[in-house]
């Protein structure tokens, strides 16, 4: 009696057209294409989700409140854990690919991003997922979070594209990744997920570096590794420029 070999599990593979984006003073954004293939001898129905995350950046936000007839900024709220850039592209709407719990666990989709205001927080379990944060903002938390998402989306830094992954052949697919002018500097991660029957069955991770070059890079590194010195030099240059301008105007 012949023993049947075990079924070959489905897999996904992908690559970026470039793994490094160089940012100069004239940087106007960049377009990167991700190409991939699905390998499944059983030819089962599949969906592909591509999630691109940039380096994490704290977000500080305030809103206007009226006090004694004057509009002033409220006490700011700092959100942490949010990527500076985020794009989720898929072959169809995410809620048609997988359930709430799966998407939340994977952070697939803007609604499932972990964006937390850390003050007085605790984690609760809902829908079988331990990541619902409750803090002093109370019922206003969602309003603040939506404001963060709106600001990021307006800058082109957050995007969700329900048809951003396109099969160009039976098993070959592609997705476009557009980095705006304000894309943060650092290492990006592209996560490629293959879904079948509402569950991720294979994944690949590819990395992308966005870095400053030339004088931009020199100033960037100087500011980050020697912030106090950079601040003093900047103030000195500003004072010298102001003094030179005042002398020139007095002479004229």
CSV table of C-alpha atoms in Angstrom, one decimal:
chain,number,residue,atom,x,y,z
A,1,UNK,CA,0.0,0.0,0.0
A,2,UNK,CA,1.4,3.3,-1.1
A,3,UNK,CA,1.6,6.1,1.5
A,4,UNK,CA,0.2,9.4,0.1
A,5,UNK,CA,2.7,12.2,0.6
A,6,UNK,CA,1.4,15.0,2.9
A,7,UNK,CA,-0.2,17.9,1.0
A,8,UNK,CA,2.1,20.8,0.2
A,9,UNK,CA,1.2,23.9,2.3
A,10,UNK,CA,0.4,27.1,0.4
A,11,UNK,CA,3.2,29.7,0.5
A,12,UNK,CA,3.6,33.3,-0.7
A,13,UNK,CA,6.7,35.0,-1.9
A,14,UNK,CA,7.4,38.7,-2.7
A,15,UNK,CA,10.1,41.2,-3.4
A,16,UNK,CA,10.4,45.0,-3.6
A,17,UNK,CA,11.6,46.8,-6.7
A,18,UNK,CA,14.0,48.7,-4.4
A,19,UNK,CA,15.0,48.3,-0.7
A,20,UNK,CA,16.4,51.8,-0.2
A,21,UNK,CA,15.0,55.2,-0.8
A,22,UNK,CA,17.4,58.2,-0.7
A,23,UNK,CA,16.0,61.4,0.6
A,24,UNK,CA,17.6,64.6,-0.6
A,25,UNK,CA,16.6,68.3,-0.3
A,26,UNK,CA,14.6,67.9,-3.5
A,27,UNK,CA,12.7,64.7,-2.4
A,28,UNK,CA,9.2,64.6,-3.8
A,29,UNK,CA,8.1,61.2,-2.6
A,30,UNK,CA,8.8,57.8,-4.1
A,31,UNK,CA,6.8,54.9,-5.7
A,32,UNK,CA,7.8,51.4,-5.0
A,33,UNK,CA,6.3,48.3,-6.5
A,34,UNK,CA,6.0,45.0,-4.6
A,35,UNK,CA,5.7,41.9,-6.8
A,36,UNK,CA,4.8,38.5,-5.5
A,37,UNK,CA,3.5,35.0,-6.2
A,38,UNK,CA,1.3,32.4,-4.6
A,39,UNK,CA,2.3,28.8,-4.6
A,40,UNK,CA,-0.5,26.4,-3.9
A,41,UNK,CA,-0.8,23.1,-5.8
A,42,UNK,CA,-4.4,22.7,-4.6
A,43,UNK,CA,-5.4,26.1,-6.2
A,44,UNK,CA,-7.6,27.0,-3.3
A,45,UNK,CA,-9.2,30.5,-3.3
A,46,UNK,CA,-6.7,32.9,-1.8
A,47,UNK,CA,-6.4,36.6,-0.7
A,48,UNK,CA,-3.3,38.6,-0.3
A,49,UNK,CA,-2.9,41.5,2.2
A,50,UNK,CA,0.2,43.7,2.2
A,51,UNK,CA,0.8,45.8,5.3
A,52,UNK,CA,3.6,48.4,5.2
A,53,UNK,CA,4.6,50.1,8.5
A,54,UNK,CA,7.1,52.9,9.0
A,55,UNK,CA,9.1,53.6,12.2
A,56,UNK,CA,7.0,54.4,15.3
A,57,UNK,CA,6.5,58.0,16.2
A,58,UNK,CA,4.8,59.5,19.2
A,59,UNK,CA,1.9,61.8,18.2
A,60,UNK,CA,1.1,64.9,20.3
A,61,UNK,CA,-2.3,66.4,19.7
A,62,UNK,CA,-4.5,69.0,21.3
A,63,UNK,CA,-7.9,70.6,20.4
A,64,UNK,CA,-9.3,74.0,20.9
A,65,UNK,CA,-11.4,74.8,24.0
A,66,UNK,CA,-13.2,78.0,24.9
A,67,UNK,CA,-12.3,79.5,28.2
A,68,UNK,CA,-13.7,82.9,29.3
A,69,UNK,CA,-14.6,83.7,25.7
A,70,UNK,CA,-11.1,82.8,24.4
A,71,UNK,CA,-10.1,79.8,22.3
A,72,UNK,CA,-7.0,78.1,23.6
A,73,UNK,CA,-5.4,74.7,23.2
A,74,UNK,CA,-6.4,72.0,25.6
A,75,UNK,CA,-4.0,69.9,27.5
A,76,UNK,CA,-2.3,67.8,24.8
A,77,UNK,CA,-2.6,64.0,24.6
A,78,UNK,CA,0.3,61.9,23.5
A,79,UNK,CA,-0.4,58.7,21.6
A,80,UNK,CA,2.4,56.1,21.4
A,81,UNK,CA,2.9,52.9,19.4
A,82,UNK,CA,1.6,54.3,16.1
A,83,UNK,CA,3.7,53.9,13.0
A,84,UNK,CA,4.8,57.1,11.3
A,85,UNK,CA,3.7,55.5,8.0
A,86,UNK,CA,1.0,52.8,7.5
A,87,UNK,CA,-0.6,51.3,4.4
A,88,UNK,CA,-2.8,48.3,4.2
A,89,UNK,CA,-3.5,47.0,0.7
A,90,UNK,CA,-5.6,43.9,-0.1
A,91,UNK,CA,-7.2,42.0,-2.9
A,92,UNK,CA,-10.7,42.9,-1.5
A,93,UNK,CA,-12.1,44.6,1.6
A,94,UNK,CA,-10.4,43.4,4.8
A,95,UNK,CA,-13.6,42.5,6.6
A,96,UNK,CA,-14.5,40.2,3.7
A,97,UNK,CA,-11.1,38.4,4.0
A,98,UNK,CA,-11.0,37.7,7.8
A,99,UNK,CA,-12.9,38.3,11.0
A,100,UNK,CA,-12.5,41.0,13.6
A,101,UNK,CA,-10.3,39.0,16.0
A,102,UNK,CA,-7.8,37.9,13.2
A,103,UNK,CA,-7.5,41.4,11.8
A,104,UNK,CA,-7.0,43.0,15.3
A,105,UNK,CA,-4.4,40.5,16.2
A,106,UNK,CA,-2.5,41.2,13.0
A,107,UNK,CA,-3.0,44.9,13.1
A,108,UNK,CA,-4.4,44.7,9.6
A,109,UNK,CA,-6.3,47.9,8.8
A,110,UNK,CA,-6.3,51.4,10.2
A,111,UNK,CA,-9.1,50.5,12.6
A,112,UNK,CA,-6.9,47.8,14.2
A,113,UNK,CA,-3.8,49.9,14.7
A,114,UNK,CA,-2.5,49.9,18.3
A,115,UNK,CA,-2.5,53.7,19.0
A,116,UNK,CA,-2.5,54.1,22.8
A,117,UNK,CA,-2.6,57.1,25.1
A,118,UNK,CA,-0.5,55.6,27.9
A,119,UNK,CA,-1.7,57.7,30.9
A,120,UNK,CA,-3.7,55.6,33.3
A,121,UNK,CA,-4.2,52.8,30.9
A,122,UNK,CA,-5.2,49.2,31.3
A,123,UNK,CA,-5.8,46.4,28.9
A,124,UNK,CA,-9.1,44.6,28.6
A,125,UNK,CA,-10.1,41.5,26.7
A,126,UNK,CA,-12.9,41.9,24.2
A,127,UNK,CA,-13.7,39.7,21.2
A,128,UNK,CA,-11.0,37.3,22.5
A,129,UNK,CA,-8.2,39.9,21.9
A,130,UNK,CA,-6.2,41.5,24.7
A,131,UNK,CA,-5.5,44.9,23.3
A,132,UNK,CA,-8.4,47.2,24.1
A,133,UNK,CA,-6.9,50.2,26.0
A,134,UNK,CA,-9.0,52.1,28.5
A,135,UNK,CA,-7.5,55.4,29.8
A,136,UNK,CA,-8.4,58.7,31.4
A,137,UNK,CA,-9.8,60.0,28.1
A,138,UNK,CA,-12.8,57.7,28.6
A,139,UNK,CA,-15.5,58.0,25.9
A,140,UNK,CA,-13.5,60.7,24.2
A,141,UNK,CA,-10.7,58.3,23.4
A,142,UNK,CA,-12.2,57.3,20.0
A,143,UNK,CA,-12.7,60.9,19.0
A,144,UNK,CA,-9.0,61.7,19.8
A,145,UNK,CA,-7.9,58.6,17.9
A,146,UNK,CA,-10.0,59.4,14.9
A,147,UNK,CA,-8.4,62.9,14.9
A,148,UNK,CA,-4.9,61.3,14.8
A,149,UNK,CA,-5.9,59.1,11.9
A,150,UNK,CA,-7.5,62.0,10.0
A,151,UNK,CA,-4.3,64.1,10.4
A,152,UNK,CA,-2.1,61.2,9.2
A,153,UNK,CA,-4.4,60.4,6.3
A,154,UNK,CA,-4.5,64.1,5.2
A,155,UNK,CA,-0.7,64.0,5.0
A,156,UNK,CA,-0.7,60.9,3.0
A,157,UNK,CA,0.9,58.8,5.7
A,158,UNK,CA,-2.1,56.5,6.5
A,159,UNK,CA,-3.9,54.7,3.8
A,160,UNK,CA,-6.1,51.6,3.4
A,161,UNK,CA,-6.7,50.3,-0.2
A,162,UNK,CA,-9.3,47.6,-0.5
A,163,UNK,CA,-8.1,46.8,-4.0
A,164,UNK,CA,-4.5,47.7,-3.7
A,165,UNK,CA,-3.2,44.2,-4.4
A,166,UNK,CA,-3.9,43.1,-8.0
A,167,UNK,CA,-3.4,39.6,-9.5
A,168,UNK,CA,-1.7,40.2,-12.9
A,169,UNK,CA,-1.7,36.5,-13.7
A,170,UNK,CA,-3.2,33.4,-12.1
A,171,UNK,CA,-0.7,33.3,-9.3
A,172,UNK,CA,1.3,36.6,-9.7
A,173,UNK,CA,0.3,39.8,-7.9
A,174,UNK,CA,1.6,43.3,-7.4
A,175,UNK,CA,1.0,46.3,-5.1
A,176,UNK,CA,2.1,49.9,-5.3
A,177,UNK,CA,3.6,51.6,-2.3
A,178,UNK,CA,3.7,55.4,-2.5
A,179,UNK,CA,5.8,57.3,0.0
A,180,UNK,CA,4.8,61.0,0.4
A,181,UNK,CA,7.2,63.9,0.8
A,182,UNK,CA,6.7,63.8,4.6
A,183,UNK,CA,7.5,60.1,4.9
A,184,UNK,CA,9.5,59.5,8.1
A,185,UNK,CA,13.1,58.5,8.0
A,186,UNK,CA,14.0,55.0,9.2
A,187,UNK,CA,13.4,51.3,8.5
A,188,UNK,CA,10.1,50.2,7.0
A,189,UNK,CA,8.6,46.7,7.1
A,190,UNK,CA,6.4,45.2,4.4
A,191,UNK,CA,4.4,42.2,5.7
A,192,UNK,CA,2.8,40.0,3.0
A,193,UNK,CA,0.1,37.8,4.2
A,194,UNK,CA,-1.7,34.9,2.3
A,195,UNK,CA,-5.2,34.2,3.5
A,196,UNK,CA,-7.4,31.2,2.9
A,197,UNK,CA,-10.7,30.5,4.6
A,198,UNK,CA,-10.3,33.6,6.8
A,199,UNK,CA,-7.0,32.6,8.3
A,200,UNK,CA,-3.4,33.6,7.5
A,201,UNK,CA,-1.6,30.5,6.1
A,202,UNK,CA,1.7,32.0,4.9
A,203,UNK,CA,3.6,35.3,5.3
A,204,UNK,CA,6.8,37.0,4.2
A,205,UNK,CA,8.5,40.1,5.5
A,206,UNK,CA,10.5,42.5,3.4
A,207,UNK,CA,12.4,45.6,4.7
A,208,UNK,CA,12.9,49.0,3.2
A,209,UNK,CA,15.2,51.8,4.3
A,210,UNK,CA,14.4,55.4,3.9
A,211,UNK,CA,17.5,57.5,4.6
A,212,UNK,CA,18.7,61.0,4.2
A,213,UNK,CA,21.8,61.5,2.0
A,214,UNK,CA,24.4,64.3,1.5
A,215,UNK,CA,24.1,67.4,3.6
A,216,UNK,CA,20.6,66.4,4.7
A,217,UNK,CA,22.0,63.2,6.3
A,218,UNK,CA,24.9,65.0,8.0
A,219,UNK,CA,22.5,67.5,9.6
A,220,UNK,CA,20.0,64.8,10.5
A,221,UNK,CA,22.7,62.7,12.3
A,222,UNK,CA,24.2,65.7,14.0
A,223,UNK,CA,20.7,66.8,15.3
A,224,UNK,CA,19.9,63.3,16.6
A,225,UNK,CA,23.2,62.2,18.1
A,226,UNK,CA,24.2,65.7,19.5
A,227,UNK,CA,20.9,67.5,20.1
A,228,UNK,CA,22.2,70.0,22.7
A,229,UNK,CA,25.2,71.0,20.5
A,230,UNK,CA,22.9,71.2,17.5
A,231,UNK,CA,20.5,73.4,19.4
A,232,UNK,CA,23.3,75.7,20.6
A,233,UNK,CA,24.7,76.0,17.1
A,234,UNK,CA,21.3,76.8,15.6
A,235,UNK,CA,20.7,79.5,18.2
A,236,UNK,CA,24.1,80.9,17.6
A,237,UNK,CA,23.6,81.0,13.8
A,238,UNK,CA,20.2,82.7,14.3
A,239,UNK,CA,21.6,85.3,16.7
A,240,UNK,CA,24.5,86.0,14.3
A,241,UNK,CA,22.2,86.3,11.3
A,242,UNK,CA,19.9,88.7,13.3
A,243,UNK,CA,22.9,90.8,14.3
A,244,UNK,CA,24.3,90.9,10.7
A,245,UNK,CA,20.9,92.0,9.4
A,246,UNK,CA,20.6,94.7,12.0
A,247,UNK,CA,24.0,96.1,11.1
A,248,UNK,CA,23.2,96.1,7.4
A,249,UNK,CA,20.0,98.0,8.0
A,250,UNK,CA,21.7,100.6,10.2
A,251,UNK,CA,24.3,101.2,7.5
A,252,UNK,CA,21.7,101.6,4.8
